[in-house]
Short mmCIF file of C-alpha atoms in Angstrom, two decimals:
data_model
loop_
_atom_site.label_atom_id
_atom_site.label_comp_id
_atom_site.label_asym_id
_atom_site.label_seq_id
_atom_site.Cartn_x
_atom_site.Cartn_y
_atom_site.Cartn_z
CA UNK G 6 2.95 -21.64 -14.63
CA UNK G 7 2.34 -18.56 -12.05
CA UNK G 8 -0.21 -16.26 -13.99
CA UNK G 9 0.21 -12.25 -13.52
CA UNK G 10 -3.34 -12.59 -10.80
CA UNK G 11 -1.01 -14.27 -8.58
CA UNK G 12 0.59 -11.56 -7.54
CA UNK G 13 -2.82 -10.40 -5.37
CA UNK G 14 -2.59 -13.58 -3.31
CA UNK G 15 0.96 -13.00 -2.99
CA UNK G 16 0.69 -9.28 -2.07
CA UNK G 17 -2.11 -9.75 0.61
CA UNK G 18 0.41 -12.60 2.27
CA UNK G 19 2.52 -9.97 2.98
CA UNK G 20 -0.29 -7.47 3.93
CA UNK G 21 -0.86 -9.76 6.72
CA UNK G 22 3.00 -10.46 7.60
CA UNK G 23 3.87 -6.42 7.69
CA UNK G 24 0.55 -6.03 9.62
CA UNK G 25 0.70 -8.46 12.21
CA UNK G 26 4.31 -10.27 11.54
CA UNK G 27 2.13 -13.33 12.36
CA UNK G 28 2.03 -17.01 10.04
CA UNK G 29 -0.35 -16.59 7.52
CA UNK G 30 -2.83 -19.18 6.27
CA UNK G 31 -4.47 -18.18 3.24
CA UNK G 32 -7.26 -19.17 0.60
CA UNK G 33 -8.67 -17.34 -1.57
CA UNK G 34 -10.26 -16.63 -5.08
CA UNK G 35 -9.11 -13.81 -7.22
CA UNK G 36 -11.68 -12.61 -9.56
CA UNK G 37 -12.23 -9.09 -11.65
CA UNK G 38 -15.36 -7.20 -11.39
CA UNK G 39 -16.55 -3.42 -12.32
CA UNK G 40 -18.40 -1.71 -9.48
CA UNK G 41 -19.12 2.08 -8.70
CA UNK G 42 -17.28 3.29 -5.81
CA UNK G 43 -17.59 6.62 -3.54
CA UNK G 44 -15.69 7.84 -0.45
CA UNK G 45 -16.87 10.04 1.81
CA UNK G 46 -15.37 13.66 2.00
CA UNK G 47 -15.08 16.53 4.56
CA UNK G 48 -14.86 19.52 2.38
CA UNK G 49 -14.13 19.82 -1.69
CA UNK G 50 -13.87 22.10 -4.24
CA UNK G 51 -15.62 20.15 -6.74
CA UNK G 52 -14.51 16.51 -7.69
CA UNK G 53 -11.14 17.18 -8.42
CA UNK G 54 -9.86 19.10 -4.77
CA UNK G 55 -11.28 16.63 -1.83
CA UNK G 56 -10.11 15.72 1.24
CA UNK G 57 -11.11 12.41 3.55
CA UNK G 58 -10.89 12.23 6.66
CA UNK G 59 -9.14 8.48 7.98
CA UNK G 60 -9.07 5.90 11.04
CA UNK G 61 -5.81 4.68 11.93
CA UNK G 62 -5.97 1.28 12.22
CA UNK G 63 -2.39 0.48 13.93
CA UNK G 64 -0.36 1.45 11.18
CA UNK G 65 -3.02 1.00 8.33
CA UNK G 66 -5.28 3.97 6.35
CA UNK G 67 -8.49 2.78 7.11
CA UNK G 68 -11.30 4.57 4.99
CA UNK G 69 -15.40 4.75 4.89
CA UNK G 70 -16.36 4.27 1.22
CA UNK G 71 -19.37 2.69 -0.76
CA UNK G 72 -19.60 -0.16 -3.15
CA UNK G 73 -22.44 -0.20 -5.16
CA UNK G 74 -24.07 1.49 -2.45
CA UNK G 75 -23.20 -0.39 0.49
CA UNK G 76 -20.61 1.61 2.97
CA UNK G 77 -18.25 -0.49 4.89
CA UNK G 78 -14.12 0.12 5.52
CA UNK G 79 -11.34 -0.16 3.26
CA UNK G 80 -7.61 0.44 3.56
CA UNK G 81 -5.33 2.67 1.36
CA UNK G 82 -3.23 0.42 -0.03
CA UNK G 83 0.14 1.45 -2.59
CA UNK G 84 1.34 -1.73 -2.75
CA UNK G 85 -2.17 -3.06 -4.10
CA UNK G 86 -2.70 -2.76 -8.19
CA UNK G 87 -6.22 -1.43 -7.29
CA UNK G 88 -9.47 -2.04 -6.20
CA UNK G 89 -9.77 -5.24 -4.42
CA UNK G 90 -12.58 -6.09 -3.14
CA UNK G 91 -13.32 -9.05 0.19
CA UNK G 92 -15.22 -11.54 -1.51
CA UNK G 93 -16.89 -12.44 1.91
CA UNK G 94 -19.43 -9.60 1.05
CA UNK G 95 -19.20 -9.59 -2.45
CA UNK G 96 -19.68 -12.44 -3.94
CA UNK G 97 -18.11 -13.81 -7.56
CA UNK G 98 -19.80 -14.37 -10.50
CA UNK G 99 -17.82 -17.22 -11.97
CA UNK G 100 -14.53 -18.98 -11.76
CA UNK G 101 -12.71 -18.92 -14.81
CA UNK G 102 -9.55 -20.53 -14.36
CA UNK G 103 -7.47 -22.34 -11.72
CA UNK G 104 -3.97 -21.34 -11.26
CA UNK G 105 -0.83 -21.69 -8.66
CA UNK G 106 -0.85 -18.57 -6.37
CA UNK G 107 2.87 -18.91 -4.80
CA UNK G 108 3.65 -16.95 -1.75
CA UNK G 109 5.78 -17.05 0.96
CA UNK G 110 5.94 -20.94 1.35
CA UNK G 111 4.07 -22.93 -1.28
CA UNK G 112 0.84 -21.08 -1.63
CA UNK G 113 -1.89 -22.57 -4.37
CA UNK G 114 -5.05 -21.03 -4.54
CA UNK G 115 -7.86 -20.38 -7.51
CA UNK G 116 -8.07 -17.29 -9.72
CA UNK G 117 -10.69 -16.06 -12.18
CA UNK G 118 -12.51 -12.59 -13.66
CA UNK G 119 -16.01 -11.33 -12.63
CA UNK G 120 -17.67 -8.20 -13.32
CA UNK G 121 -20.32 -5.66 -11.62
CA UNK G 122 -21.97 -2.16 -10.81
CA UNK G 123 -19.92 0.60 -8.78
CA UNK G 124 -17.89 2.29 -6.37
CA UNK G 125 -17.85 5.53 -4.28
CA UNK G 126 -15.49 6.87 -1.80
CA UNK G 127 -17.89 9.43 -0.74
CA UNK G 128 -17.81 12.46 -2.79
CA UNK G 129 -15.45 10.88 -4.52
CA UNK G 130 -16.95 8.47 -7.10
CA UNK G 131 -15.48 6.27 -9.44
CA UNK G 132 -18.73 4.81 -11.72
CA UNK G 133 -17.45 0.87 -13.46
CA UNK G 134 -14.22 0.78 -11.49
CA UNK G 135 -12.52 -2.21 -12.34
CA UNK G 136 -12.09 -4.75 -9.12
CA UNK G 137 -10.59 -7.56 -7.69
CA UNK G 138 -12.16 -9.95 -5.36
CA UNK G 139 -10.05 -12.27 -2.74
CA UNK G 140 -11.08 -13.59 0.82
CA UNK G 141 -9.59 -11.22 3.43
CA UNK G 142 -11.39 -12.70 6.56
CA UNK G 143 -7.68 -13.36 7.77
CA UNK G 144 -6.97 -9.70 7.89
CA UNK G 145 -10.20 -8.72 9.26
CA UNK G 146 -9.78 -11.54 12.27
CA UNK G 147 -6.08 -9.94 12.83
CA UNK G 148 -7.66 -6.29 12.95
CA UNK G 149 -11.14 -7.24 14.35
CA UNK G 150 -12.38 -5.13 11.99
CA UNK G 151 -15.12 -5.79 9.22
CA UNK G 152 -13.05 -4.72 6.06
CA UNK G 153 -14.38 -4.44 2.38
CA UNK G 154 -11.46 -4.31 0.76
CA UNK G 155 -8.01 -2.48 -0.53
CA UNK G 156 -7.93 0.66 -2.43
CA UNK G 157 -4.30 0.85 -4.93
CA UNK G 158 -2.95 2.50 -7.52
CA UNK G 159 -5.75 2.21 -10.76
CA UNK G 160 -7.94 4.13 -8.40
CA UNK G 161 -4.88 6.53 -7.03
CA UNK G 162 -2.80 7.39 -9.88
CA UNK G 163 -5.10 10.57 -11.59
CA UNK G 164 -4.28 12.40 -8.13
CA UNK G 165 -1.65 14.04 -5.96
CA UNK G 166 -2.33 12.51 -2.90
CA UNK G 167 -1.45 14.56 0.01
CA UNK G 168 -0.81 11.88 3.77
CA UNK G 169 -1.02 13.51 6.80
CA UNK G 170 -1.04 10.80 9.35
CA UNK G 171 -0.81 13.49 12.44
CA UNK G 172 -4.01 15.11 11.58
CA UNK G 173 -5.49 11.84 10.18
CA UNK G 174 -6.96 12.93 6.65
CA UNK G 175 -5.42 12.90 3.16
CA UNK G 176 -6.25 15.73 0.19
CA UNK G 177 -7.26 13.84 -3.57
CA UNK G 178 -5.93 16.43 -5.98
CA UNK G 179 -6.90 15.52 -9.04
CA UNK G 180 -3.72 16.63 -11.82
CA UNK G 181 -3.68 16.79 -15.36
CA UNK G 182 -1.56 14.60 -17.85
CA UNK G 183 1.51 16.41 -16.91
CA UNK G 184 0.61 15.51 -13.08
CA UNK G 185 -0.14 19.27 -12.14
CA UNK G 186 -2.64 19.98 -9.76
CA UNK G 187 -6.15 20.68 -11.79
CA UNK G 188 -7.03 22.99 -7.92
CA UNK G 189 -4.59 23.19 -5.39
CA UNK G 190 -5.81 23.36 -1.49
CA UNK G 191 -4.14 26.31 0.64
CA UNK G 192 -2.56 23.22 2.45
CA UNK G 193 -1.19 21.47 -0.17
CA UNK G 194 1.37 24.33 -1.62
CA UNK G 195 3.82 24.21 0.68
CA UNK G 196 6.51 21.89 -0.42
CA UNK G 197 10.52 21.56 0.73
CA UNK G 198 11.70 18.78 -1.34
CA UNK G 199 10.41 15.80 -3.35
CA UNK G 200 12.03 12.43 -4.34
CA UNK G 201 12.10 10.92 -7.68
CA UNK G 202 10.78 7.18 -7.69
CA UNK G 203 10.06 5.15 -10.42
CA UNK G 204 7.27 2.82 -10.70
CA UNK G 205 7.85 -1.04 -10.08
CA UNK G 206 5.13 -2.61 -11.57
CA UNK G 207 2.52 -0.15 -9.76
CA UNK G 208 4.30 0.54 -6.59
CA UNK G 209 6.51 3.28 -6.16
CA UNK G 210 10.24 2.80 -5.43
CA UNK G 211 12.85 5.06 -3.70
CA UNK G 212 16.54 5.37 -3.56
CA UNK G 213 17.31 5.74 0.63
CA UNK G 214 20.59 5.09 2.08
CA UNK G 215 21.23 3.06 5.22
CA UNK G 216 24.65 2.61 7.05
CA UNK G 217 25.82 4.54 4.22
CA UNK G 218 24.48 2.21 1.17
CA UNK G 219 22.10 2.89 -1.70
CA UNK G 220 19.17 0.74 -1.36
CA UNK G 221 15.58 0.63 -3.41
CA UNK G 222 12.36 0.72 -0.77
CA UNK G 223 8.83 0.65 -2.31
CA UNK G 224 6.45 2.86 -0.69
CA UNK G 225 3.89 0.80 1.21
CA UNK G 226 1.21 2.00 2.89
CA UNK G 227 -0.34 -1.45 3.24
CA UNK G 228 2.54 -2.33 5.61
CA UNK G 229 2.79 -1.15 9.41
CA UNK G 230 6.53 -2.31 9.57
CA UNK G 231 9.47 -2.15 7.28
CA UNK G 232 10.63 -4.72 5.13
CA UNK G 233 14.37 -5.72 4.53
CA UNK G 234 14.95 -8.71 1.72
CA UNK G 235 17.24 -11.17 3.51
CA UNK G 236 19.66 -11.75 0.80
CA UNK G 237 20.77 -7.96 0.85
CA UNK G 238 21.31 -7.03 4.18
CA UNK G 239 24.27 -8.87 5.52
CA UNK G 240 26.53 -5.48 5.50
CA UNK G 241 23.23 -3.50 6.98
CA UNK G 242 23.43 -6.23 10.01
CA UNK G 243 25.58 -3.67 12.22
CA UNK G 244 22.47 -1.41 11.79
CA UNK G 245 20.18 -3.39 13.16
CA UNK G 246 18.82 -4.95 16.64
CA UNK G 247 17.49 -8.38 16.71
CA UNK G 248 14.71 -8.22 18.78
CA UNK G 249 12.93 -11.63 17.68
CA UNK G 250 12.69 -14.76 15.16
CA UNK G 251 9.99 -15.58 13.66
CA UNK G 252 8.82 -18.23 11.71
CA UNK G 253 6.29 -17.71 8.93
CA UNK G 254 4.55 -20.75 7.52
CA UNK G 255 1.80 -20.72 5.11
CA UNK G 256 -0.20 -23.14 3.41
CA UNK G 257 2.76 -25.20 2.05
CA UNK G 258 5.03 -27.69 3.90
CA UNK G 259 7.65 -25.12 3.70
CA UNK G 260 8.19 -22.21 6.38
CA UNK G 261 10.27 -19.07 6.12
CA UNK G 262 12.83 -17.42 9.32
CA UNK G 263 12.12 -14.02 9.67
CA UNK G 264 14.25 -11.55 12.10
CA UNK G 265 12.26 -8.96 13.79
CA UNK G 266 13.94 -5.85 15.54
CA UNK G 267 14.86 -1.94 14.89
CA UNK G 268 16.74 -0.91 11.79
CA UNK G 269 18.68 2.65 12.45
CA UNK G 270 20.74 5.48 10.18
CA UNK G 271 18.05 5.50 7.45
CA UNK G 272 18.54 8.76 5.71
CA UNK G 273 16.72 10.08 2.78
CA UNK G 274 18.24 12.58 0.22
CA UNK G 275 21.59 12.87 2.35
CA UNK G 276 20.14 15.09 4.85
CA UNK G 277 17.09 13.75 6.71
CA UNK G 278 17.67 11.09 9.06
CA UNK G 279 15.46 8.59 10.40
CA UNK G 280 14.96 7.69 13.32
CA UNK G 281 15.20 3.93 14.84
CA UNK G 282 12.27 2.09 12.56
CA UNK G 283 10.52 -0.99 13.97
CA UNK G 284 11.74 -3.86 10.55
CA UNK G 285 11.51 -7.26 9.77
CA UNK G 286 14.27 -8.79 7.79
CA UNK G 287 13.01 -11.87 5.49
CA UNK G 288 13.10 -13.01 1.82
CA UNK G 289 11.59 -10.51 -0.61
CA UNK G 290 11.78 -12.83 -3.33
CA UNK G 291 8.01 -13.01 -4.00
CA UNK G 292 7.54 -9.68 -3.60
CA UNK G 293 10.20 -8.94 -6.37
CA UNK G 294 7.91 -11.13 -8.62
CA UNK G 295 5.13 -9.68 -7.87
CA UNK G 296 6.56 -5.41 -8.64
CA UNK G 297 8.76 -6.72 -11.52
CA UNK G 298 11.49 -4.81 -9.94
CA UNK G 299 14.74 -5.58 -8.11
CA UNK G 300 13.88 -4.73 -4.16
CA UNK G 301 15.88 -4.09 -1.12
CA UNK G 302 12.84 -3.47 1.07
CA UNK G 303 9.87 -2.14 1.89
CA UNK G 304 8.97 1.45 3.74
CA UNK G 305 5.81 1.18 5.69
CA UNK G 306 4.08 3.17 8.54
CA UNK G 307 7.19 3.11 10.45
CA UNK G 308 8.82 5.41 7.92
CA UNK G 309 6.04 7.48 6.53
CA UNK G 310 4.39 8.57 9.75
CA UNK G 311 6.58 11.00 10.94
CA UNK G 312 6.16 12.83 7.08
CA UNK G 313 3.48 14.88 5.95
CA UNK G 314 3.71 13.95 1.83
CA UNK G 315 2.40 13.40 -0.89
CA UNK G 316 2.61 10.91 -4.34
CA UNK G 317 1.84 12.12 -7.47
CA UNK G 318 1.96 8.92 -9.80
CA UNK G 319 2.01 11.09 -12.80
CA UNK G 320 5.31 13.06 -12.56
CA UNK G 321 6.84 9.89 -10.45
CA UNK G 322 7.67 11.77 -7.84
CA UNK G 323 7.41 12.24 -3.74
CA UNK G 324 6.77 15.77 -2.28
CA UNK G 325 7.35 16.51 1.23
CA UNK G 326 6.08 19.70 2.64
CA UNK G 327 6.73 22.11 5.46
CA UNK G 328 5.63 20.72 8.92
CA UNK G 329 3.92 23.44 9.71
CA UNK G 330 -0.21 23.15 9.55
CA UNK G 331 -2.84 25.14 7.66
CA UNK G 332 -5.98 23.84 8.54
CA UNK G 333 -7.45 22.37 5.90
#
């Protein structure tokens, strides 16, 4: 019987495939702690107006923060429930329960719950945030980078967070229960449109259309490529260039065809048109397990990029604003 934990072994399986689009071979132990967490900040207005500089690392938010006072990288994650932490460095207490993991081809790996101090992402501090820990020495050999773990939604979801991957820093407005802005930066005011989402499970999902047809794409900024789910995009085929196979295989005896190439006439709202977006057509079954949610695809780096945004979990909602900068 899959357990609802599963879904973190599941989720970083495809962390590595919309990464890298490379076979992933994973083991790992999923366990809950409490730490205090702080990121670092470049100016603020007080804890609830920051904004953080970040490293792109290809397509990936990478971040400085602190865990229980030791500062290493993490990666801004909205596909991730929260705060996961790389159990390389931090190590479990216990093992409380062994359960099937299933991801994209047979997957089985051991869960349990552990608990401990604290978590900063600089300025920004979050004292007895709940965590996660899983091995993600695959991902860190794929980047060659050290990584401490994934920052999602429990730690996101009190803020309006404003992505500006051109300038390479995001603004943490903290709203109120209504999701307005408690102080909001010069920069963040100037907003053309938004988009309604709702949330699957913890990740938010958008109505796009492509080649003319309504489709639901979570927002993913844990993936550097699209995502299309194989058993819905037959009539989108005319849209897209194969530029490759590939052939995933995990742990299990079972592997899974994937079709890489460039999906085109994305268009968001009716108006705004996408350009050609680098996408990787495969089954999204998993994935729809793991949001709770019926799922066409996934919108990574390819689509978000050219946007300067912002989610604000509280009024479900997407805001883009005017591409013109104010220094923040």
């Amino acid at each position: 019987m899959l357990l609802p934990r599963s879904f973190l072994l599941k989720k970083l399986i495809w962390l590595i495939l919309a990464t890298c689009c490379l076979s992933p071979r994973l083991k790992a132990d999923v366990l809950t702690v409490e730490v205090d967490f702080t990121i670092p900040v470049i100016h603020q207005l007080g804890p609830d107006a920051v904004i953080i500089p970040f490293t792109p690392l290809g397509g990936l938010i990478m971040l400085k923060a602190k865990v229980n006072g030791e500062e290493g990288n993490f990666i801004l994650d909205t596909g991730a429930n929260g705060l996961v932490l790389n159990d390389r460095y931090f190590q479990p207490d216990r093992l409380l329960r062994d359960v099937e993991g299933v991801g994209l081809s047979g997957q089985t790996s051991r869960l349990g719950v552990k608990r401990t101090d604290a978590f900063d992402l600089d300025e920004l501090q979050f004292p007895n945030a709940r965590a996660e820990t899983i091995d993600l020495s695959q991902l860190e050999t794929r980047k060659r980078r050290r990584i401490l773990g994934l920052i999602g939604y429990d730690l996101l979801k009190e803020f309006e967070i404003m992505f500006d991957y051109r300038q390479r820093f995001l603004t943490f407005s903290r709203v109120d229960k209504n999701g307005d802005q408690l102080i909001a930066l010069p920069h963040t005011v100037f907003k053309i449109d938004s988009v309604d989402f709702e949330l699957g499970h913890h990740i938010p999902v958008i109505e796009v259309k492509v080649g003319g047809r309504k489709k639901r794409m979570a927002i993913d900024t844990g993936a550097e490529y699209n995502l299309l789910h194989v058993k819905r995009s037959r009539k989108l085929m005319k849209h897209f260039k194969i530029l490759s196979t590939l052939d995933i295989t995990g742990t299990g005896q079972r592997s899974v065809e994937a079709l890489a190439g460039k999906l085109y006439r994305v268009v968001l709202k009716e108006r705004y048109k996408c350009g050609g977006m680098s996408t990787v057509i495969t089954n999204l079954k998993e994935l729809e397990s793991i949001y709770h949610t019926k799922l066409d695809g996934i919108l990574g780096y390819e689509f978000l990029a050219p946007w300067l945004f912002s989610i604000n979990y509280r009024k479900e909602r997407v805001f883009l604003h005017k591409l013109t900068y104010v220094s923040p």
